[in-house]
Amino acid sequence: MIRILYVWELPVRLTHWINAVSVVVLSVTGIYIGHPFVGAHTTSAYIMGWMRFIHFVFAYLFAFSVLARMIWFFLGNEWSSWRMFMPLVTRKGQKNGLEFFRYYTFTGSRIPYEIGHNALATLAYAGVFTLFVVQIISGFALYGQYAPGGLYDSLFGWVWLLIDSQSLRLVHHLVMWLLAGFVINHIYSAWLMDMKEMNGTMSSIFGGYKYIDRGEL
């Protein structure tokens, strides 16, 4: 008997796609800002200005989306709760994480059935949200340099007590590539589990529903 479960609520799905689009747009515009790869014949083209404008708009959108998802850690259902992101505090979570690690590294063939994220995936997502926060803080700290004494310089000026400007730019740049690597792995893993479990993993991030075989639970 197949059971249809509403796993991913609307705020989870919205923030997922806003974050995904934002990461792509911010990466492309950020690369251009750091190393312009399209030239302009006249100043009226304003290419760098548009790239910076788009980068800043999506930076705000990304920051609000990440904040909204963090709030939903405390308001959402059991599959979007902050508890899901701490799997290793339980013996079951440790066992499931090890089995998924062996499966992903082709050293094991059996995996436990999970309705939401598996134990290994939640660890990765916890790391990704940490990188999100690093990008937001570093980005707004760098932005604050253009208006010393302004709002963002006041809010994020403490960063300069920990690191210099050029090193922070390097961190901001390197985290972008770490997120790019995660996106590639995320798509591969989601597709793999969709074929393995055949429960609507890929479609669930659009509609929210998964199709659960009670026997597999």
PDB file of C-alpha atoms in Angstrom:
ATOM      1  CA  MET A   1       0.000   0.000   0.000  1.00  0.00           C
ATOM      2  CA  ILE A   2       1.432   3.327  -1.117  1.00  0.00           C
ATOM      3  CA  ARG A   3       1.037   6.249   1.269  1.00  0.00           C
ATOM      4  CA  ILE A   4       1.231   9.819  -0.026  1.00  0.00           C
ATOM      5  CA  LEU A   5       2.964  12.152   2.406  1.00  0.00           C
ATOM      6  CA  TYR A   6       3.289  15.934   2.256  1.00  0.00           C
ATOM      7  CA  VAL A   7       6.986  16.131   3.162  1.00  0.00           C
ATOM      8  CA  TRP A   8       8.372  19.422   1.818  1.00  0.00           C
ATOM      9  CA  GLU A   9       6.200  22.357   2.837  1.00  0.00           C
ATOM     10  CA  LEU A  10       5.846  25.464   0.663  1.00  0.00           C
ATOM     11  CA  PRO A  11       8.406  27.607   2.572  1.00  0.00           C
ATOM     12  CA  VAL A  12      10.980  24.805   2.211  1.00  0.00           C
ATOM     13  CA  ARG A  13      10.385  24.505  -1.517  1.00  0.00           C
ATOM     14  CA  LEU A  14      10.368  28.269  -2.121  1.00  0.00           C
ATOM     15  CA  THR A  15      13.587  28.908  -0.210  1.00  0.00           C
ATOM     16  CA  HIS A  16      15.201  25.898  -1.907  1.00  0.00           C
ATOM     17  CA  TRP A  17      14.616  27.325  -5.376  1.00  0.00           C
ATOM     18  CA  ILE A  18      15.361  30.927  -4.396  1.00  0.00           C
ATOM     19  CA  ASN A  19      18.662  29.773  -2.898  1.00  0.00           C
ATOM     20  CA  ALA A  20      19.453  27.669  -5.972  1.00  0.00           C
ATOM     21  CA  VAL A  21      18.798  30.503  -8.441  1.00  0.00           C
ATOM     22  CA  SER A  22      20.581  33.006  -6.209  1.00  0.00           C
ATOM     23  CA  VAL A  23      23.716  30.869  -5.953  1.00  0.00           C
ATOM     24  CA  VAL A  24      23.896  30.614  -9.753  1.00  0.00           C
ATOM     25  CA  VAL A  25      23.259  34.324 -10.397  1.00  0.00           C
ATOM     26  CA  LEU A  26      25.581  35.473  -7.607  1.00  0.00           C
ATOM     27  CA  SER A  27      28.337  33.161  -8.863  1.00  0.00           C
ATOM     28  CA  VAL A  28      28.140  34.388 -12.467  1.00  0.00           C
ATOM     29  CA  THR A  29      27.934  38.074 -11.520  1.00  0.00           C
ATOM     30  CA  GLY A  30      30.585  37.640  -8.823  1.00  0.00           C
ATOM     31  CA  ILE A  31      33.021  36.075 -11.275  1.00  0.00           C
ATOM     32  CA  TYR A  32      32.414  38.973 -13.652  1.00  0.00           C
ATOM     33  CA  ILE A  33      32.957  41.570 -10.926  1.00  0.00           C
ATOM     34  CA  GLY A  34      36.250  39.930  -9.985  1.00  0.00           C
ATOM     35  CA  HIS A  35      37.368  39.278 -13.556  1.00  0.00           C
ATOM     36  CA  PRO A  36      35.285  41.005 -16.278  1.00  0.00           C
ATOM     37  CA  PHE A  37      34.990  38.603 -19.205  1.00  0.00           C
ATOM     38  CA  VAL A  38      32.826  40.814 -21.438  1.00  0.00           C
ATOM     39  CA  GLY A  39      34.124  44.168 -22.604  1.00  0.00           C
ATOM     40  CA  ALA A  40      32.154  47.309 -23.419  1.00  0.00           C
ATOM     41  CA  HIS A  41      32.783  49.621 -26.383  1.00  0.00           C
ATOM     42  CA  THR A  42      31.219  52.639 -24.670  1.00  0.00           C
ATOM     43  CA  THR A  43      30.562  53.679 -21.084  1.00  0.00           C
ATOM     44  CA  SER A  44      26.840  53.763 -21.848  1.00  0.00           C
ATOM     45  CA  ALA A  45      26.826  49.953 -21.935  1.00  0.00           C
ATOM     46  CA  TYR A  46      27.236  50.060 -18.141  1.00  0.00           C
ATOM     47  CA  ILE A  47      27.992  46.324 -17.992  1.00  0.00           C
ATOM     48  CA  MET A  48      29.869  46.395 -14.691  1.00  0.00           C
ATOM     49  CA  GLY A  49      27.188  48.603 -13.175  1.00  0.00           C
ATOM     50  CA  TRP A  50      24.446  46.160 -14.166  1.00  0.00           C
ATOM     51  CA  MET A  51      26.447  43.184 -12.915  1.00  0.00           C
ATOM     52  CA  ARG A  52      26.980  44.837  -9.558  1.00  0.00           C
ATOM     53  CA  PHE A  53      23.317  45.852  -9.352  1.00  0.00           C
ATOM     54  CA  ILE A  54      22.127  42.299 -10.113  1.00  0.00           C
ATOM     55  CA  HIS A  55      24.665  40.909  -7.641  1.00  0.00           C
ATOM     56  CA  PHE A  56      23.409  43.193  -4.865  1.00  0.00           C
ATOM     57  CA  VAL A  57      19.711  42.506  -5.599  1.00  0.00           C
ATOM     58  CA  PHE A  58      20.212  38.743  -5.448  1.00  0.00           C
ATOM     59  CA  ALA A  59      22.418  39.133  -2.370  1.00  0.00           C
ATOM     60  CA  TYR A  60      19.459  40.690  -0.534  1.00  0.00           C
ATOM     61  CA  LEU A  61      17.089  38.031  -1.890  1.00  0.00           C
ATOM     62  CA  PHE A  62      19.484  35.262  -0.876  1.00  0.00           C
ATOM     63  CA  ALA A  63      19.968  36.676   2.636  1.00  0.00           C
ATOM     64  CA  PHE A  64      16.220  36.950   3.264  1.00  0.00           C
ATOM     65  CA  SER A  65      15.642  33.455   1.861  1.00  0.00           C
ATOM     66  CA  VAL A  66      18.287  31.900   4.106  1.00  0.00           C
ATOM     67  CA  LEU A  67      16.852  33.749   7.105  1.00  0.00           C
ATOM     68  CA  ALA A  68      13.338  32.531   6.248  1.00  0.00           C
ATOM     69  CA  ARG A  69      14.557  28.925   5.983  1.00  0.00           C
ATOM     70  CA  MET A  70      16.307  29.210   9.340  1.00  0.00           C
ATOM     71  CA  ILE A  71      13.093  30.479  10.922  1.00  0.00           C
ATOM     72  CA  TRP A  72      11.305  27.487   9.388  1.00  0.00           C
ATOM     73  CA  PHE A  73      13.732  25.212  11.251  1.00  0.00           C
ATOM     74  CA  PHE A  74      11.545  25.997  14.276  1.00  0.00           C
ATOM     75  CA  LEU A  75       8.114  26.271  12.610  1.00  0.00           C
ATOM     76  CA  GLY A  76       8.148  23.495  10.027  1.00  0.00           C
ATOM     77  CA  ASN A  77       7.222  19.833  10.152  1.00  0.00           C
ATOM     78  CA  GLU A  78       9.488  17.022  11.350  1.00  0.00           C
ATOM     79  CA  TRP A  79      11.324  16.771   8.012  1.00  0.00           C
ATOM     80  CA  SER A  80      12.303  20.439   7.930  1.00  0.00           C
ATOM     81  CA  SER A  81      13.024  20.832  11.654  1.00  0.00           C
ATOM     82  CA  TRP A  82      16.470  21.759  12.993  1.00  0.00           C
ATOM     83  CA  ARG A  83      16.513  18.337  14.662  1.00  0.00           C
ATOM     84  CA  MET A  84      16.925  16.739  11.242  1.00  0.00           C
ATOM     85  CA  PHE A  85      20.292  18.485  10.918  1.00  0.00           C
ATOM     86  CA  MET A  86      21.752  16.824  14.020  1.00  0.00           C
ATOM     87  CA  PRO A  87      21.603  13.116  13.068  1.00  0.00           C
ATOM     88  CA  LEU A  88      24.792  12.029  14.805  1.00  0.00           C
ATOM     89  CA  VAL A  89      23.462  12.736  18.288  1.00  0.00           C
ATOM     90  CA  THR A  90      21.537   9.446  18.165  1.00  0.00           C
ATOM     91  CA  ARG A  91      22.816   5.910  17.683  1.00  0.00           C
ATOM     92  CA  LYS A  92      20.310   5.356  14.854  1.00  0.00           C
ATOM     93  CA  GLY A  93      21.536   8.492  13.086  1.00  0.00           C
ATOM     94  CA  GLN A  94      25.155   7.389  13.381  1.00  0.00           C
ATOM     95  CA  LYS A  95      24.312   3.949  11.967  1.00  0.00           C
ATOM     96  CA  ASN A  96      22.287   5.405   9.089  1.00  0.00           C
ATOM     97  CA  GLY A  97      24.999   7.943   8.291  1.00  0.00           C
ATOM     98  CA  LEU A  98      27.631   5.211   8.079  1.00  0.00           C
ATOM     99  CA  GLU A  99      25.431   3.048   5.831  1.00  0.00           C
ATOM    100  CA  PHE A 100      24.755   5.945   3.475  1.00  0.00           C
ATOM    101  CA  PHE A 101      28.461   6.819   3.400  1.00  0.00           C
ATOM    102  CA  ARG A 102      29.283   3.250   2.405  1.00  0.00           C
ATOM    103  CA  TYR A 103      26.571   3.325  -0.260  1.00  0.00           C
ATOM    104  CA  TYR A 104      27.777   6.600  -1.760  1.00  0.00           C
ATOM    105  CA  THR A 105      31.380   5.359  -1.796  1.00  0.00           C
ATOM    106  CA  PHE A 106      30.394   2.003  -3.389  1.00  0.00           C
ATOM    107  CA  THR A 107      31.584  -0.009  -0.347  1.00  0.00           C
ATOM    108  CA  GLY A 108      28.077  -1.085   0.673  1.00  0.00           C
ATOM    109  CA  SER A 109      24.845  -1.937  -1.104  1.00  0.00           C
ATOM    110  CA  ARG A 110      22.226  -1.558   1.627  1.00  0.00           C
ATOM    111  CA  ILE A 111      20.735   1.765   2.731  1.00  0.00           C
ATOM    112  CA  PRO A 112      18.068   2.526   5.366  1.00  0.00           C
ATOM    113  CA  TYR A 113      14.823   3.987   4.066  1.00  0.00           C
ATOM    114  CA  GLU A 114      14.296   7.661   4.925  1.00  0.00           C
ATOM    115  CA  ILE A 115      11.236   9.793   4.229  1.00  0.00           C
ATOM    116  CA  GLY A 116      13.091  13.104   4.467  1.00  0.00           C
ATOM    117  CA  HIS A 117      16.811  13.720   4.144  1.00  0.00           C
ATOM    118  CA  ASN A 118      19.119  10.891   5.092  1.00  0.00           C
ATOM    119  CA  ALA A 119      21.626  11.299   7.926  1.00  0.00           C
ATOM    120  CA  LEU A 120      24.581  11.952   5.634  1.00  0.00           C
ATOM    121  CA  ALA A 121      22.678  14.483   3.544  1.00  0.00           C
ATOM    122  CA  THR A 122      21.609  16.479   6.601  1.00  0.00           C
ATOM    123  CA  LEU A 123      25.245  16.810   7.658  1.00  0.00           C
ATOM    124  CA  ALA A 124      26.073  18.145   4.200  1.00  0.00           C
ATOM    125  CA  TYR A 125      23.152  20.582   4.346  1.00  0.00           C
ATOM    126  CA  ALA A 126      24.239  21.806   7.773  1.00  0.00           C
ATOM    127  CA  GLY A 127      27.661  22.516   6.254  1.00  0.00           C
ATOM    128  CA  VAL A 128      26.072  24.260   3.280  1.00  0.00           C
ATOM    129  CA  PHE A 129      23.971  26.534   5.489  1.00  0.00           C
ATOM    130  CA  THR A 130      27.159  27.406   7.354  1.00  0.00           C
ATOM    131  CA  LEU A 131      28.728  28.373   4.019  1.00  0.00           C
ATOM    132  CA  PHE A 132      25.605  30.416   3.213  1.00  0.00           C
ATOM    133  CA  VAL A 133      26.077  32.398   6.424  1.00  0.00           C
ATOM    134  CA  VAL A 134      29.778  32.904   5.668  1.00  0.00           C
ATOM    135  CA  GLN A 135      28.909  34.243   2.209  1.00  0.00           C
ATOM    136  CA  ILE A 136      26.258  36.595   3.549  1.00  0.00           C
ATOM    137  CA  ILE A 137      28.452  38.003   6.312  1.00  0.00           C
ATOM    138  CA  SER A 138      31.550  38.312   4.117  1.00  0.00           C
ATOM    139  CA  GLY A 139      29.566  39.813   1.243  1.00  0.00           C
ATOM    140  CA  PHE A 140      27.888  42.502   3.327  1.00  0.00           C
ATOM    141  CA  ALA A 141      31.146  43.231   5.157  1.00  0.00           C
ATOM    142  CA  LEU A 142      32.853  43.862   1.805  1.00  0.00           C
ATOM    143  CA  TYR A 143      29.849  45.903   0.672  1.00  0.00           C
ATOM    144  CA  GLY A 144      30.141  48.041   3.805  1.00  0.00           C
ATOM    145  CA  GLN A 145      33.609  49.180   2.769  1.00  0.00           C
ATOM    146  CA  TYR A 146      32.075  51.416   0.114  1.00  0.00           C
ATOM    147  CA  ALA A 147      30.338  53.509   2.776  1.00  0.00           C
ATOM    148  CA  PRO A 148      32.526  53.741   5.891  1.00  0.00           C
ATOM    149  CA  GLY A 149      30.395  54.460   8.928  1.00  0.00           C
ATOM    150  CA  GLY A 150      27.236  53.414   7.063  1.00  0.00           C
ATOM    151  CA  LEU A 151      24.704  50.750   7.993  1.00  0.00           C
ATOM    152  CA  TYR A 152      26.573  47.702   6.695  1.00  0.00           C
ATOM    153  CA  ASP A 153      29.915  48.938   7.927  1.00  0.00           C
ATOM    154  CA  SER A 154      28.339  49.341  11.380  1.00  0.00           C
ATOM    155  CA  LEU A 155      26.674  45.911  11.304  1.00  0.00           C
ATOM    156  CA  PHE A 156      29.590  43.939   9.878  1.00  0.00           C
ATOM    157  CA  GLY A 157      32.610  46.067  10.736  1.00  0.00           C
ATOM    158  CA  TRP A 158      33.576  43.580  13.464  1.00  0.00           C
ATOM    159  CA  VAL A 159      34.688  41.223  10.681  1.00  0.00           C
ATOM    160  CA  TRP A 160      37.744  43.402  10.058  1.00  0.00           C
ATOM    161  CA  LEU A 161      38.967  42.639  13.565  1.00  0.00           C
ATOM    162  CA  LEU A 162      39.324  38.997  12.468  1.00  0.00           C
ATOM    163  CA  ILE A 163      40.557  39.171   8.885  1.00  0.00           C
ATOM    164  CA  ASP A 164      41.921  41.644   6.346  1.00  0.00           C
ATOM    165  CA  SER A 165      40.041  42.762   3.250  1.00  0.00           C
ATOM    166  CA  GLN A 166      41.978  40.777   0.645  1.00  0.00           C
ATOM    167  CA  SER A 167      41.802  37.545   2.657  1.00  0.00           C
ATOM    168  CA  LEU A 168      38.051  37.984   3.083  1.00  0.00           C
ATOM    169  CA  ARG A 169      37.660  38.413  -0.672  1.00  0.00           C
ATOM    170  CA  LEU A 170      39.550  35.158  -1.137  1.00  0.00           C
ATOM    171  CA  VAL A 171      37.291  33.398   1.377  1.00  0.00           C
ATOM    172  CA  HIS A 172      34.207  34.775  -0.403  1.00  0.00           C
ATOM    173  CA  HIS A 173      35.581  33.501  -3.708  1.00  0.00           C
ATOM    174  CA  LEU A 174      36.581  30.038  -2.428  1.00  0.00           C
ATOM    175  CA  VAL A 175      33.221  29.454  -0.729  1.00  0.00           C
ATOM    176  CA  MET A 176      31.552  30.157  -4.076  1.00  0.00           C
ATOM    177  CA  TRP A 177      33.468  27.231  -5.613  1.00  0.00           C
ATOM    178  CA  LEU A 178      32.635  24.991  -2.652  1.00  0.00           C
ATOM    179  CA  LEU A 179      28.953  25.744  -3.220  1.00  0.00           C
ATOM    180  CA  ALA A 180      29.352  25.030  -6.939  1.00  0.00           C
ATOM    181  CA  GLY A 181      30.794  21.622  -6.071  1.00  0.00           C
ATOM    182  CA  PHE A 182      27.907  20.974  -3.695  1.00  0.00           C
ATOM    183  CA  VAL A 183      25.339  21.818  -6.400  1.00  0.00           C
ATOM    184  CA  ILE A 184      26.862  19.216  -8.729  1.00  0.00           C
ATOM    185  CA  ASN A 185      26.884  16.564  -6.007  1.00  0.00           C
ATOM    186  CA  HIS A 186      23.389  17.523  -4.861  1.00  0.00           C
ATOM    187  CA  ILE A 187      21.869  17.007  -8.313  1.00  0.00           C
ATOM    188  CA  TYR A 188      23.694  13.686  -8.717  1.00  0.00           C
ATOM    189  CA  SER A 189      22.660  12.415  -5.279  1.00  0.00           C
ATOM    190  CA  ALA A 190      19.027  13.468  -5.688  1.00  0.00           C
ATOM    191  CA  TRP A 191      18.806  11.753  -9.068  1.00  0.00           C
ATOM    192  CA  LEU A 192      20.485   8.635  -7.683  1.00  0.00           C
ATOM    193  CA  MET A 193      18.069   8.362  -4.755  1.00  0.00           C
ATOM    194  CA  ASP A 194      15.109   9.051  -7.027  1.00  0.00           C
ATOM    195  CA  MET A 195      16.039   6.017  -9.126  1.00  0.00           C
ATOM    196  CA  LYS A 196      16.933   3.913  -6.080  1.00  0.00           C
ATOM    197  CA  GLU A 197      13.872   4.611  -3.940  1.00  0.00           C
ATOM    198  CA  MET A 198      11.358   5.435  -6.724  1.00  0.00           C
ATOM    199  CA  ASN A 199       9.288   7.581  -4.363  1.00  0.00           C
ATOM    200  CA  GLY A 200       9.247  10.925  -6.165  1.00  0.00           C
ATOM    201  CA  THR A 201      12.409  12.432  -4.703  1.00  0.00           C
ATOM    202  CA  MET A 202      12.974  14.759  -7.673  1.00  0.00           C
ATOM    203  CA  SER A 203       9.332  15.771  -8.122  1.00  0.00           C
ATOM    204  CA  SER A 204       8.804  16.296  -4.377  1.00  0.00           C
ATOM    205  CA  ILE A 205      10.827  19.504  -4.383  1.00  0.00           C
ATOM    206  CA  PHE A 206       8.266  20.905  -6.841  1.00  0.00           C
ATOM    207  CA  GLY A 207       5.027  19.539  -5.373  1.00  0.00           C
ATOM    208  CA  GLY A 208       6.067  18.606  -1.847  1.00  0.00           C
ATOM    209  CA  TYR A 209       4.702  15.051  -1.915  1.00  0.00           C
ATOM    210  CA  LYS A 210       6.500  11.727  -1.644  1.00  0.00           C
ATOM    211  CA  TYR A 211       5.050   8.285  -2.293  1.00  0.00           C
ATOM    212  CA  ILE A 212       5.938   5.964   0.562  1.00  0.00           C
ATOM    213  CA  ASP A 213       5.680   2.176   0.544  1.00  0.00           C
ATOM    214  CA  ARG A 214       4.649   1.207   4.088  1.00  0.00           C
ATOM    215  CA  GLY A 215       6.513  -2.075   3.741  1.00  0.00           C
ATOM    216  CA  GLU A 216       9.830  -0.276   3.235  1.00  0.00           C
ATOM    217  CA  LEU A 217       9.350   1.652   6.473  1.00  0.00           C
TER     218      LEU A 217
END
